[in-house]
XYZ file of C-alpha atoms in Angstrom:
615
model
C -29.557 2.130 83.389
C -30.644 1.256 79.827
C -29.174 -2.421 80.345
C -31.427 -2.386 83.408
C -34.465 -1.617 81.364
C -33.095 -4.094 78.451
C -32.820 -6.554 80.600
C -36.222 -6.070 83.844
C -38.252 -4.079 81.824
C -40.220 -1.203 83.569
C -41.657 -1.065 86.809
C -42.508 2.185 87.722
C -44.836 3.321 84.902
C -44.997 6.856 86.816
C -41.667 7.624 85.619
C -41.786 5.582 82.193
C -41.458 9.132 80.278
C -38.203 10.149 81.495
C -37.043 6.241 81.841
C -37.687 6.131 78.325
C -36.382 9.360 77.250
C -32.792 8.418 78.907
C -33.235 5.063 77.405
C -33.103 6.931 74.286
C -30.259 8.878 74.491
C -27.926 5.774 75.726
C -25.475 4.572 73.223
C -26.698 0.928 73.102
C -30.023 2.302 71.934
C -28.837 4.048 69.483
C -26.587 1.384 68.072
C -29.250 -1.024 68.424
C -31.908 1.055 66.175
C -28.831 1.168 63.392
C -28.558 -2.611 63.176
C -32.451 -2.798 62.849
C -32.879 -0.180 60.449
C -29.800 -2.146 58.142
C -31.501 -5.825 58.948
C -34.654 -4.080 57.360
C -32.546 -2.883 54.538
C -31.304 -6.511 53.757
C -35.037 -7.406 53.417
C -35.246 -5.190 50.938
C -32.410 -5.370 48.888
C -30.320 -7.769 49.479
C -27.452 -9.020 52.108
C -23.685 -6.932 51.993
C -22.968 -9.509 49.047
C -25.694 -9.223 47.242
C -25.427 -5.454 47.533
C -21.726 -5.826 46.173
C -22.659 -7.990 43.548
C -24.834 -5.029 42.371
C -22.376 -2.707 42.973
C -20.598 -4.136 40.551
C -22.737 -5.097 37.890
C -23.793 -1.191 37.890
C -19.958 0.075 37.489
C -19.647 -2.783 34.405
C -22.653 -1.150 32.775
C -21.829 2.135 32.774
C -17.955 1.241 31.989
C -19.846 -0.677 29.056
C -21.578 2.522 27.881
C -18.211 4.420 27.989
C -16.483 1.387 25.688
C -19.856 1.785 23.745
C -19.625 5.093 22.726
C -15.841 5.454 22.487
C -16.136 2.465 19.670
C -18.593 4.303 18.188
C -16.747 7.161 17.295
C -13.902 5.335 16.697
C -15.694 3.507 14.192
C -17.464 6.138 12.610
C -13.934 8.473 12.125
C -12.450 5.527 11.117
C -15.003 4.939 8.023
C -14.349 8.928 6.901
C -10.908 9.146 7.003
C -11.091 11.654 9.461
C -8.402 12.267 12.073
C -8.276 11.694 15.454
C -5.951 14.368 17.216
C -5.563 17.700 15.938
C -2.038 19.411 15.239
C -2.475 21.304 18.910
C -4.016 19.818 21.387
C -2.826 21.817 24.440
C -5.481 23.531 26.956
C -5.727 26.860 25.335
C -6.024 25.398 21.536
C -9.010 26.319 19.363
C -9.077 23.128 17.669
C -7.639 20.378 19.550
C -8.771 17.718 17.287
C -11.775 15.238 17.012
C -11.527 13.193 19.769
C -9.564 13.825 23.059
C -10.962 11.745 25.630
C -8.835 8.901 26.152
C -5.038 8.422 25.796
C -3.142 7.892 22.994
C -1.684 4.454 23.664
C -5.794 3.394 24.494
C -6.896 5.072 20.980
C -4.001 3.212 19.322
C -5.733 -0.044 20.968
C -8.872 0.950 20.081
C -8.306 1.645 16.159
C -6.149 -1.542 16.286
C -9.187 -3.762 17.562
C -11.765 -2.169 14.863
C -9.629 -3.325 12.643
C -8.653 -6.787 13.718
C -12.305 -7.234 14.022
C -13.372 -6.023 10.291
C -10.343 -8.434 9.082
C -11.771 -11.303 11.167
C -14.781 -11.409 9.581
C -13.154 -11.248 5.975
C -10.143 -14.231 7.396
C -13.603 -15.872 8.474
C -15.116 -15.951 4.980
C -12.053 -17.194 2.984
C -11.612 -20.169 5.325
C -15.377 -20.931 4.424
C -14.568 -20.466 0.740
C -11.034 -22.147 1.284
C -10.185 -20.828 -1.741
C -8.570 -17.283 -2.747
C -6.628 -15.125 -4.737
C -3.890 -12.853 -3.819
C -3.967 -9.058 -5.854
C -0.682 -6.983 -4.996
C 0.376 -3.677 -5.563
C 2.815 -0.860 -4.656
C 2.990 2.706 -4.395
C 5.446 5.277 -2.803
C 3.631 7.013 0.193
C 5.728 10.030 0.927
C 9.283 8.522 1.888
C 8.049 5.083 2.264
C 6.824 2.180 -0.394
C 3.410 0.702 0.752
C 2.669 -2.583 -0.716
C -1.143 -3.103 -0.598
C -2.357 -6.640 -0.423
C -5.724 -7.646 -1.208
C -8.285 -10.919 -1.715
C -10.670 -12.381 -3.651
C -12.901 -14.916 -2.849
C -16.415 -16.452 -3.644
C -18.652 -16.209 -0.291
C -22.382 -16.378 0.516
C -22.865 -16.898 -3.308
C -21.376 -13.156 -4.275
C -17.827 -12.633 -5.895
C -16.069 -10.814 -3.102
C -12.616 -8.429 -3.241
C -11.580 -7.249 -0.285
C -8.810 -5.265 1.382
C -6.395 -7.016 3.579
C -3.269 -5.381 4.771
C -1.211 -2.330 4.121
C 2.748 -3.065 4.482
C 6.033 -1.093 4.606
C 8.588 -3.004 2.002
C 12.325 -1.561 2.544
C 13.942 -3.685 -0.069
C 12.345 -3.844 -4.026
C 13.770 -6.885 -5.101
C 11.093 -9.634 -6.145
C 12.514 -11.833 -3.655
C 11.532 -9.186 -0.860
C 8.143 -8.356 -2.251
C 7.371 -12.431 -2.590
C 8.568 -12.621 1.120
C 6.212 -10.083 2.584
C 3.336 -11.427 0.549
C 3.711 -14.587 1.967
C 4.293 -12.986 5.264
C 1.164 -10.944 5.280
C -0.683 -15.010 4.237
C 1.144 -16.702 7.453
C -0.020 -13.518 9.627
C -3.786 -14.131 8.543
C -3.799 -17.817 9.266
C -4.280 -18.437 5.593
C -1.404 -20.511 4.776
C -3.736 -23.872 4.927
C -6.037 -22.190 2.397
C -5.162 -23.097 -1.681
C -4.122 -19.857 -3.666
C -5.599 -20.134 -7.621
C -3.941 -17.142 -8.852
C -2.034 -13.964 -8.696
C -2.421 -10.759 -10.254
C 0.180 -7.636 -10.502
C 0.717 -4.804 -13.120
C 3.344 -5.121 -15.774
C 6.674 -3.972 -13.905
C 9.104 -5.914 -14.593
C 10.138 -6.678 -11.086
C 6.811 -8.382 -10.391
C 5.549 -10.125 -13.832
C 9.296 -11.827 -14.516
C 8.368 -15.786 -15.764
C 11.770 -16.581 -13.965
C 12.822 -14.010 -11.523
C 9.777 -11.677 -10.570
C 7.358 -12.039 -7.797
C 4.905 -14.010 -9.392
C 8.219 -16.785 -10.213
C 9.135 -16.878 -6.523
C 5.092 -16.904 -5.117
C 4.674 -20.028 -7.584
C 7.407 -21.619 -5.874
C 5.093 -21.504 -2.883
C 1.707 -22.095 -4.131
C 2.400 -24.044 -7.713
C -1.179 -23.926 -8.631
C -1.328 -19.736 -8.371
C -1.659 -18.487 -12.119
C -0.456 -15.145 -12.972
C -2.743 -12.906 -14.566
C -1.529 -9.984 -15.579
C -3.806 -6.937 -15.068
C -6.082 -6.334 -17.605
C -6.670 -2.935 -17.034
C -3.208 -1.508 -16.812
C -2.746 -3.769 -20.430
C -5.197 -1.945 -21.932
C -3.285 1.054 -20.683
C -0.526 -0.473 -22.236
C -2.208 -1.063 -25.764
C -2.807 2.708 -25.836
C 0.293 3.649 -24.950
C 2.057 1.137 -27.316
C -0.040 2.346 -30.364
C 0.397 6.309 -29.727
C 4.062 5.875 -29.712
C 4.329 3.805 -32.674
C 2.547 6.088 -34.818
C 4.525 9.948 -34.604
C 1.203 11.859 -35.894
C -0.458 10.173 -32.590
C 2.577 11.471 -30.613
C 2.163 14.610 -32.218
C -1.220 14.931 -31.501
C -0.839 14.213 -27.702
C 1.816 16.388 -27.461
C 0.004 19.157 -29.178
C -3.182 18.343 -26.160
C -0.679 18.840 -23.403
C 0.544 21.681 -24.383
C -2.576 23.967 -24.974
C -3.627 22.218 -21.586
C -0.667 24.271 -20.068
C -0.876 26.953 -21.917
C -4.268 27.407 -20.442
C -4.039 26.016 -17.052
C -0.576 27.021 -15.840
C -1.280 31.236 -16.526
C -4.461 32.411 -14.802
C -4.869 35.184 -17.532
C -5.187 33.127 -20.145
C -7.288 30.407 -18.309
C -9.922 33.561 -17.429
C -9.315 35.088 -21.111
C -10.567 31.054 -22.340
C -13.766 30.918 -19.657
C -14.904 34.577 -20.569
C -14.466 33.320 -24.674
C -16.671 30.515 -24.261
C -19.034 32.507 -22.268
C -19.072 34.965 -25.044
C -19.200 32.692 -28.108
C -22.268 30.676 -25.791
C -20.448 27.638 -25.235
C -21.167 25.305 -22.058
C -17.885 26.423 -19.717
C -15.638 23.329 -19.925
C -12.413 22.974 -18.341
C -9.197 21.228 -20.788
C -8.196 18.187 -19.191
C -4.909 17.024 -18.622
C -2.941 13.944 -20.222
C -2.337 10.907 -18.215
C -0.085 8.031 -19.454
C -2.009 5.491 -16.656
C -5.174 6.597 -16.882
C -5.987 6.573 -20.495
C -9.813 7.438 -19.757
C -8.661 11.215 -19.382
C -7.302 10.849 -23.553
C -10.388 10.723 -24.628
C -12.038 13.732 -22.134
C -9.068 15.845 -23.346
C -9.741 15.264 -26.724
C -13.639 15.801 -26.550
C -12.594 18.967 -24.176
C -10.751 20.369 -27.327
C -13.434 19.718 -29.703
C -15.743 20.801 -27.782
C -14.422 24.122 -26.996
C -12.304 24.456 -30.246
C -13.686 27.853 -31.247
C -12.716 29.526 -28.101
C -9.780 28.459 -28.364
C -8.803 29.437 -31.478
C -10.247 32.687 -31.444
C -8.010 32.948 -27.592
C -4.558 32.587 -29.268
C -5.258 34.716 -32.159
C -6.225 37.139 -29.729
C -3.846 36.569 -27.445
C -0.919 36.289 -30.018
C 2.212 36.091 -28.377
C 4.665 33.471 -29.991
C 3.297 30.202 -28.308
C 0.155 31.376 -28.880
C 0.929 31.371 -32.598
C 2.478 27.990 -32.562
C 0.062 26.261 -30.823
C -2.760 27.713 -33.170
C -0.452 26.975 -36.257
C -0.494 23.576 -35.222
C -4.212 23.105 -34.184
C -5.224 25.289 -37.421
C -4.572 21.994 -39.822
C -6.853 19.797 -41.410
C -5.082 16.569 -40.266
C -4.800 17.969 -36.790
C -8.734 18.067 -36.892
C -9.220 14.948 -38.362
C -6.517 12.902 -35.808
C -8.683 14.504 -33.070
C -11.940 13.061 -34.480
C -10.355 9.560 -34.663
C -8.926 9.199 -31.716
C -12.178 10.436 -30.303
C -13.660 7.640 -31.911
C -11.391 5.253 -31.830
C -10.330 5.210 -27.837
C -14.702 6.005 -27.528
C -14.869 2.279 -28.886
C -12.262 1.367 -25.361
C -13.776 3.786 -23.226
C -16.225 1.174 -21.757
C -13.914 -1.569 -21.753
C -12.023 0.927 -19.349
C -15.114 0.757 -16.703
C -15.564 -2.614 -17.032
C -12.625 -3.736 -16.627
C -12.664 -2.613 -13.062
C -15.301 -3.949 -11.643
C -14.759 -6.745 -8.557
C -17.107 -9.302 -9.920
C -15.949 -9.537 -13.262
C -14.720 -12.908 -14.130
C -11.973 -13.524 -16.759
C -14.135 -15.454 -19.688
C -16.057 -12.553 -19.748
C -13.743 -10.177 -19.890
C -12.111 -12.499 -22.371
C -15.607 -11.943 -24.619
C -15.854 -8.422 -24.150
C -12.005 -7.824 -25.037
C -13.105 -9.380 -28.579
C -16.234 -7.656 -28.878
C -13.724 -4.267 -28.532
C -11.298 -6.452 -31.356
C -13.810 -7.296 -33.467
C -15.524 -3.448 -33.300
C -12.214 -1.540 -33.617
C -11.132 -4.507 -37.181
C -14.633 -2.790 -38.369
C -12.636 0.822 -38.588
C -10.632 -0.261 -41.058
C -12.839 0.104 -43.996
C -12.677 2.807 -46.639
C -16.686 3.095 -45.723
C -15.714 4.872 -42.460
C -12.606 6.306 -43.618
C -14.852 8.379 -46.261
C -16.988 9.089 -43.238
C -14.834 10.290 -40.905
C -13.336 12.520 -43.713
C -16.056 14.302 -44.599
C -17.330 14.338 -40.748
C -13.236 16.538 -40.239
C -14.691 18.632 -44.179
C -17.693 19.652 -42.019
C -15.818 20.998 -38.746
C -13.115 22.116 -40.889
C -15.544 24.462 -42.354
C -16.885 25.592 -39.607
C -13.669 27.472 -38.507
C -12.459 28.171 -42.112
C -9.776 25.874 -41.728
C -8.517 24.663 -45.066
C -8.875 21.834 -46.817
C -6.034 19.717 -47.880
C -5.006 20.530 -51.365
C -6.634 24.320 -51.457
C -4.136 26.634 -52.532
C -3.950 29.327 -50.087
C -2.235 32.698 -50.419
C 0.919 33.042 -47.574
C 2.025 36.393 -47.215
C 5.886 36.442 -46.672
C 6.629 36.797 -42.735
C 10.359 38.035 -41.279
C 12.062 35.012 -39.143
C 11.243 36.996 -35.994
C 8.361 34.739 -33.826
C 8.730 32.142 -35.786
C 7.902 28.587 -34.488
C 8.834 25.691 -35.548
C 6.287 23.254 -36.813
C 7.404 20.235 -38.282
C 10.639 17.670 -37.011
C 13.719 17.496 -39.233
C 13.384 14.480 -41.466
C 11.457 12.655 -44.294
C 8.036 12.181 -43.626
C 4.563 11.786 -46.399
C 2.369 14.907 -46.114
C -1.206 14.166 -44.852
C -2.725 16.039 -48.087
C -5.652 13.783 -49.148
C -8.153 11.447 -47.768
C -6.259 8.411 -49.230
C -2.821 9.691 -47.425
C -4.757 10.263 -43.888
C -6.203 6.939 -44.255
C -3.337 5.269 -45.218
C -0.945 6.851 -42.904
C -2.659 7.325 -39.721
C -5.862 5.700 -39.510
C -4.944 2.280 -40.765
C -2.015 2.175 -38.987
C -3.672 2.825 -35.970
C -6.336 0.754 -35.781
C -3.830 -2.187 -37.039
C -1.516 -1.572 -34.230
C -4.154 -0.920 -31.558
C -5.669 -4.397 -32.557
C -2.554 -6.016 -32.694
C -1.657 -5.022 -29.144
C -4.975 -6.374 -27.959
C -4.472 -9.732 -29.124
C -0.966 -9.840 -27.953
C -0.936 -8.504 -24.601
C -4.322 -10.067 -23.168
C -2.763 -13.794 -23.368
C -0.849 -13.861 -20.189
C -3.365 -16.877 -18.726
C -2.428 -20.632 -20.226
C -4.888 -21.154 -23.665
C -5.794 -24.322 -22.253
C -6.898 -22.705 -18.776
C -8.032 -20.134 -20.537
C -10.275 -22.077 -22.275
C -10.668 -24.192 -19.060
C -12.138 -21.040 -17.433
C -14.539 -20.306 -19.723
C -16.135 -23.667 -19.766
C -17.528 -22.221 -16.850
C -19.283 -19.415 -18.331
C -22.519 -19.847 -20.121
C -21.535 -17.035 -22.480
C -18.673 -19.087 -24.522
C -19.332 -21.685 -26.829
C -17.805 -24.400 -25.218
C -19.657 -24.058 -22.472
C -19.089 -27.373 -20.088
C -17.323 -28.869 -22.698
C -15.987 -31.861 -20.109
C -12.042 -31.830 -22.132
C -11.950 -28.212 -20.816
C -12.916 -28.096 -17.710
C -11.316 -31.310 -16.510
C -7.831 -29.275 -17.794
C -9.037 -26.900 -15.483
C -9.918 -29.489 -12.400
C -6.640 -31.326 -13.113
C -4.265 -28.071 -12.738
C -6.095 -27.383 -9.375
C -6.028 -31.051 -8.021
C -9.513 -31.385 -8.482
C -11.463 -34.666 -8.962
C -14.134 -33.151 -11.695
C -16.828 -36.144 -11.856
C -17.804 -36.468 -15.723
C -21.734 -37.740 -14.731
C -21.821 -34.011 -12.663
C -21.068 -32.601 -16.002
C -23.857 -34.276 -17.603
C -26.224 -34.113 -15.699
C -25.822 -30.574 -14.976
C -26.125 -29.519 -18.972
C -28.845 -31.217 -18.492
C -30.279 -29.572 -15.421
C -29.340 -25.953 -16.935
C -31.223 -26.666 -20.305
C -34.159 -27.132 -18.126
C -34.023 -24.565 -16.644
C -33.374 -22.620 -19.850
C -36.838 -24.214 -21.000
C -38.589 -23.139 -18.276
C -37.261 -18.676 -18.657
C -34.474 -18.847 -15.920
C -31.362 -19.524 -17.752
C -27.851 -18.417 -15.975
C -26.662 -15.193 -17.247
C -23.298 -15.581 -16.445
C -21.162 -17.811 -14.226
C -21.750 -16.584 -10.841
C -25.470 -17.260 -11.748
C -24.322 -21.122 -12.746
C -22.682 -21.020 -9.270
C -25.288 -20.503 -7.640
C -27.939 -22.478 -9.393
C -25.541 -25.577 -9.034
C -26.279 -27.494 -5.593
C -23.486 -28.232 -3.402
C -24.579 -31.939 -2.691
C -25.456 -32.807 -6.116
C -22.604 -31.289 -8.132
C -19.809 -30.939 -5.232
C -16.883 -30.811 -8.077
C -17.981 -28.960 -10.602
C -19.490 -26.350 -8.389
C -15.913 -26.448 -7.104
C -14.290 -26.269 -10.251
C -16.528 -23.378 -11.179
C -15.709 -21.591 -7.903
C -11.899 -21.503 -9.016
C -12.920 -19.797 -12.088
C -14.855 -17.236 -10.214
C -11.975 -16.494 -7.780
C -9.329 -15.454 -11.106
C -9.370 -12.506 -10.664
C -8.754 -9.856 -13.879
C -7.589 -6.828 -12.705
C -5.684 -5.457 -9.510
C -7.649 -1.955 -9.396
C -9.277 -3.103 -6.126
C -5.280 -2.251 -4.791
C -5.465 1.146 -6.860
C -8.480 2.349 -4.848
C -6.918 1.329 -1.695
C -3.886 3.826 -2.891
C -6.171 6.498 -3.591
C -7.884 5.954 0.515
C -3.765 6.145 1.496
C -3.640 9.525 0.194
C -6.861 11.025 2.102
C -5.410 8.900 5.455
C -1.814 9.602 5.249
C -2.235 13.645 4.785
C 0.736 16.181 5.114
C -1.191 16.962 8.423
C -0.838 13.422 9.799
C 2.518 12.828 8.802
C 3.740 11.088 12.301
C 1.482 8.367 11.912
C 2.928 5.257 12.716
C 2.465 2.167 9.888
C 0.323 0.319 12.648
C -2.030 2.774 12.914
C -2.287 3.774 9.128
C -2.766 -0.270 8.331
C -5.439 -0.238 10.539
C -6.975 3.311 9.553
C -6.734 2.015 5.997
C -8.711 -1.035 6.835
C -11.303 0.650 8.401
C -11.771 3.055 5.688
C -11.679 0.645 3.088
C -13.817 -1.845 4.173
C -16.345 0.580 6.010
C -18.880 -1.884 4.557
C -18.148 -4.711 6.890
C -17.111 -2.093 10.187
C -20.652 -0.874 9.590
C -22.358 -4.236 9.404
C -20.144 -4.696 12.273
C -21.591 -1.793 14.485
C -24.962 -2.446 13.692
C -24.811 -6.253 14.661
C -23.634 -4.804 18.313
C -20.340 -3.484 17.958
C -16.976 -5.277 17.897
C -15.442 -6.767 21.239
C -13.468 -3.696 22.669
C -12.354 -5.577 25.414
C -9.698 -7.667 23.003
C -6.647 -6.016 23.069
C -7.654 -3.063 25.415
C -7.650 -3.497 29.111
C -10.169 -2.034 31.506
C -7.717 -0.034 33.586
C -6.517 1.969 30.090
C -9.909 3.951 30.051
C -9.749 6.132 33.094
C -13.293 7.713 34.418
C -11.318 11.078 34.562
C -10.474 10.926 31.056
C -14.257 10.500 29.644
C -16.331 13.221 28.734
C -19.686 12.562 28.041
């Protein structure tokens, strides 16, 4: 019937109604009013394609959004230190960590490419610079020894150090540690690029001229220098002079010990606060002794002056038989008057300390400012501050009614019982008199203290040396052309000689007109690339010496807020990369706010299930 009204139409119009109405209910009706309604919907948005097509492009958004934020808080507990999982992560768990939402082989991937990204962009700027140093430490990490390996580089005009890679070393012969250095360079792609130097610490292992790890690296890149770290010499010029002079060891000895006293026995550390409190002092804490950092030396020692009436007033009341020794010892005129020098004397390195860590120091001017210490410390051995500092120990000395070399006291005869002993066995002059402390410990001293300073900061070739600070407009033979073509020449460089002159020339222009450089990054920059291409160049190695190797230090010191007792079955893939991202959370945030790295690199889509995400 309804293919008879399809197809003749209707003829009797009395009974159109219920024609109609049957019409209706047949099945070809109905399927024809489906096909209409979908043509009409393809009008509107699209054929089955199209509609795919959108389809699609909708799932990849929102799949987008998902990568979005999980990058985002990878990123962001990546730059704290903070960890991902917690120690129980089961259903019924309090605290089942930071973030839960995706696997942990995906997390793995996703940590991994954060931190392949952050070290692309710093691979990326030393092929631009094509020039680099290497800076190498190590450090035991629990039951393993991490050998942290970083860079520095000149890029976009600014002196950059930067972190590159974290490594497990299982053997500690030079030979081994050379190995994995170079390793860690052929993993980077940064074999092409020219090496100018090297810098380590002192250990023998990695500073030996013909069997270390600077020998064997040289063997590999002949024109990499070794520069020994500056700061951990100046460590080494401390240590060197305390142990030489036994009134210095004495001294140190003495600081350690009432540090303990007070520190290691709550009673006596709460008997010390309540003392100060009562005499009106500032509360201070003692600080302890560190033979590699010798910045806490000098807090120690202006701890103890600082709080020296509380405690000596604490062991007398205190009074058991360390007590009495440790007063005995502190309760003596030289005692006073070795703390006051040493105060002053490691005040005078105290800022060499600081500044000897900083990334964009160059070496000619930490070369200047290692003589400027030299030349200050030479001035301390004069009878004119001797005389001064005497008197300055008279005054303090006074204060506490401690007596003066040469007063005769009265001693009251003691029984042996509590007694302490408080002098070595053995000949030695008694500090009595201003000429004997001055001749005896201050002199000494300063003499050995200088001594070690001019010694120990020579481990860079004089005629580099010199070569180096050419460069800088703080030394006198600035762009003296003999020096800095013994610079060019070691590095393979072709240094034009007209560059040279006209560039004095260009620079004492711009002297005359109130912009002169300040220092040699400022000469770097001033210099055009097109007009002086190898001196700029030559300049650029000097830049990239690097002086110290503290940038590794800090690196240790992210290792132990990463690698926690809580986190302890981190694998060394994941802590590399953790350790990247927390030490150069710089760059990961430039990173994030430029759009995010590509977290479609090394993760699949089909890793981040819909059923796993959270949001």
């Amino acid at each position: 019937f309804s293919r008879n009204l399809v197809s003749n139409g209707c003829k009797n119009w009395k009974k159109a109604l219920v024609i109609f109405g049957k019409h209706e209910m047949a099945q070809t009706h109905k399927d024809s009013v489906v096909t209409w309604k979908s043509y009409q919907g393809t009008s509107k948005q699209g054929n089955v394609a199209q509609m795919i097509a959108t389809a699609n492009v909708s799932e990849i958004v929102e799949r987008r959004e998902y990568l979005r934020r999980i990058v985002a808080v990878t990123s962001m507990l990546g730059r704290q230190g903070l960890p991902f999982r917690g120690h129980d992560e089961g259903e019924d768990s309090p605290n089942r960590g930071n973030f839960l939402y995706i696997s942990p082989t995906s997390q793995n991937d996703m940590i991994d490419c954060c931190a392949q990204e952050v070290t692309s962009v710093i691979v990326s700027e030393m092929t631009k610079s094509k020039v680099y140093s290497i800076m190498v430490d190590e450090a035991r990490d629990k039951k393993a020894e991490q050998l942290a390996v970083c860079v520095r580089y000149v890029s976009e005009g600014a002196v950059k150090e930067r972190f590159l890679a974290l490594a497990e070393i299982k053997s500690f012969d030079a030979q081994s540690i050379a190995n994995e250095i170079q390793q860690q360079i052929q993993n980077y792609g940064l074999a092409e690029l020219k090496c100018v130097a090297q810098t380590y610490d002192g250990a023998a292992v990695m500073s030996g001229s013909t069997g270390g790890v600077q020998a064997h690296f040289r063997r590999l890149h002949p024109e990499a220098i070794y520069v020994h770290c500056y700061a951990h010499q100046l460590n080494l010029v401390l240590c060197n002079t305390c142990k030489a002079v036994p009134e210095a060891v004495e001294l140190f000895s003495l600081l350690e010990c009432v540090y303990s006293f007070f520190s290691t026995s709550l009673v006596n550390h709460h008997k010390f606060m309540e003392t100060q409190a009562k005499l009106g002092l500032t509360k201070t804490e003692l600080v302890q002794l560190s033979n590699t950092r010798w910045a806490c030396q000098l807090r120690s020692i202006s701890a103890v002056l600082e709080t020296l009436p509380a405690i000596l007033e604490c062991l007398s009341a205190i009074g058991s038989p360390i007590a009495v020794g440790l007063k005995a010892k502190l309760y003596k005129f030289s005692a006073v008057y070795a703390l006051l020098m040493f105060q002053s004397i490691l005040s005078v390195t105290e800022g060499l300390h600081k500044f000897l860590q900083k990334e964009t120091l160059d070496l000619a001017e930490a070369f200047i400012c290692k003589q400027a210490v030299c030349d200050t410390l030479k001035g301390k051995h004069s009878d004119a501050f001797a005389t001064e500092l005497y008197e300055k120990t008279k005054a303090l000395c006074n204060t506490h009614s401690i007596p003066e070399p040469g007063a005769k006291t009265r001693h009251k005869q003691r029984k042996m019982e509590d007694f302490v002993l408080e002098a070595t066995v053995g000949s030695r002059t008694e500090l009595n008199n201003s000429d004997t402390l001055k001749r005896e410990l201050l002199f000494p001293c300063v003499d050995r203290m200088v001594g070690e300073l001019d010694q120990r900061f020579c481990s860079v070739d004089a005629g580099l040396l010199k070569g180096v600070q050419a460069c800088s407009p703080k030394s006198e033979n600035f762009l003296s052309e003999p020096h800095l073509n013994e610079l060019a020449k070691h590095y393979r460089l072709d240094l034009k000689k007209e560059e040279v002159l006209v560039a004095r020339n260009f620079l004492t222009r711009k002297t005359e007109a109130g912009c002169p450089p300040k220092n040699m990054l400022s000469v770097y920059n001033l210099l055009d690339s097109d007009m002086f291409p190898s001196l700029k160049a030559t300049i650029q190695v000097a830049l990239t010496v690097p002086v110290s190797s503290c940038s590794c230090e800090r690196s240790f010191s992210a290792l132990r807020r990463l690698h926690s007792w809580l986190r302890q079955t981190m694998g060394q893939k994941r802590l590399h990369s953790l350790a990247v991202m927390s030490i150069e959370k710089d760059t990961l945030q430039h990173l994030m706010r430029a759009g995010g790295p590509h977290p479609m690199k090394p993760t699949e889509p089909h890793h981040l299930q819909k059923s796993e995400m959270r949001f």
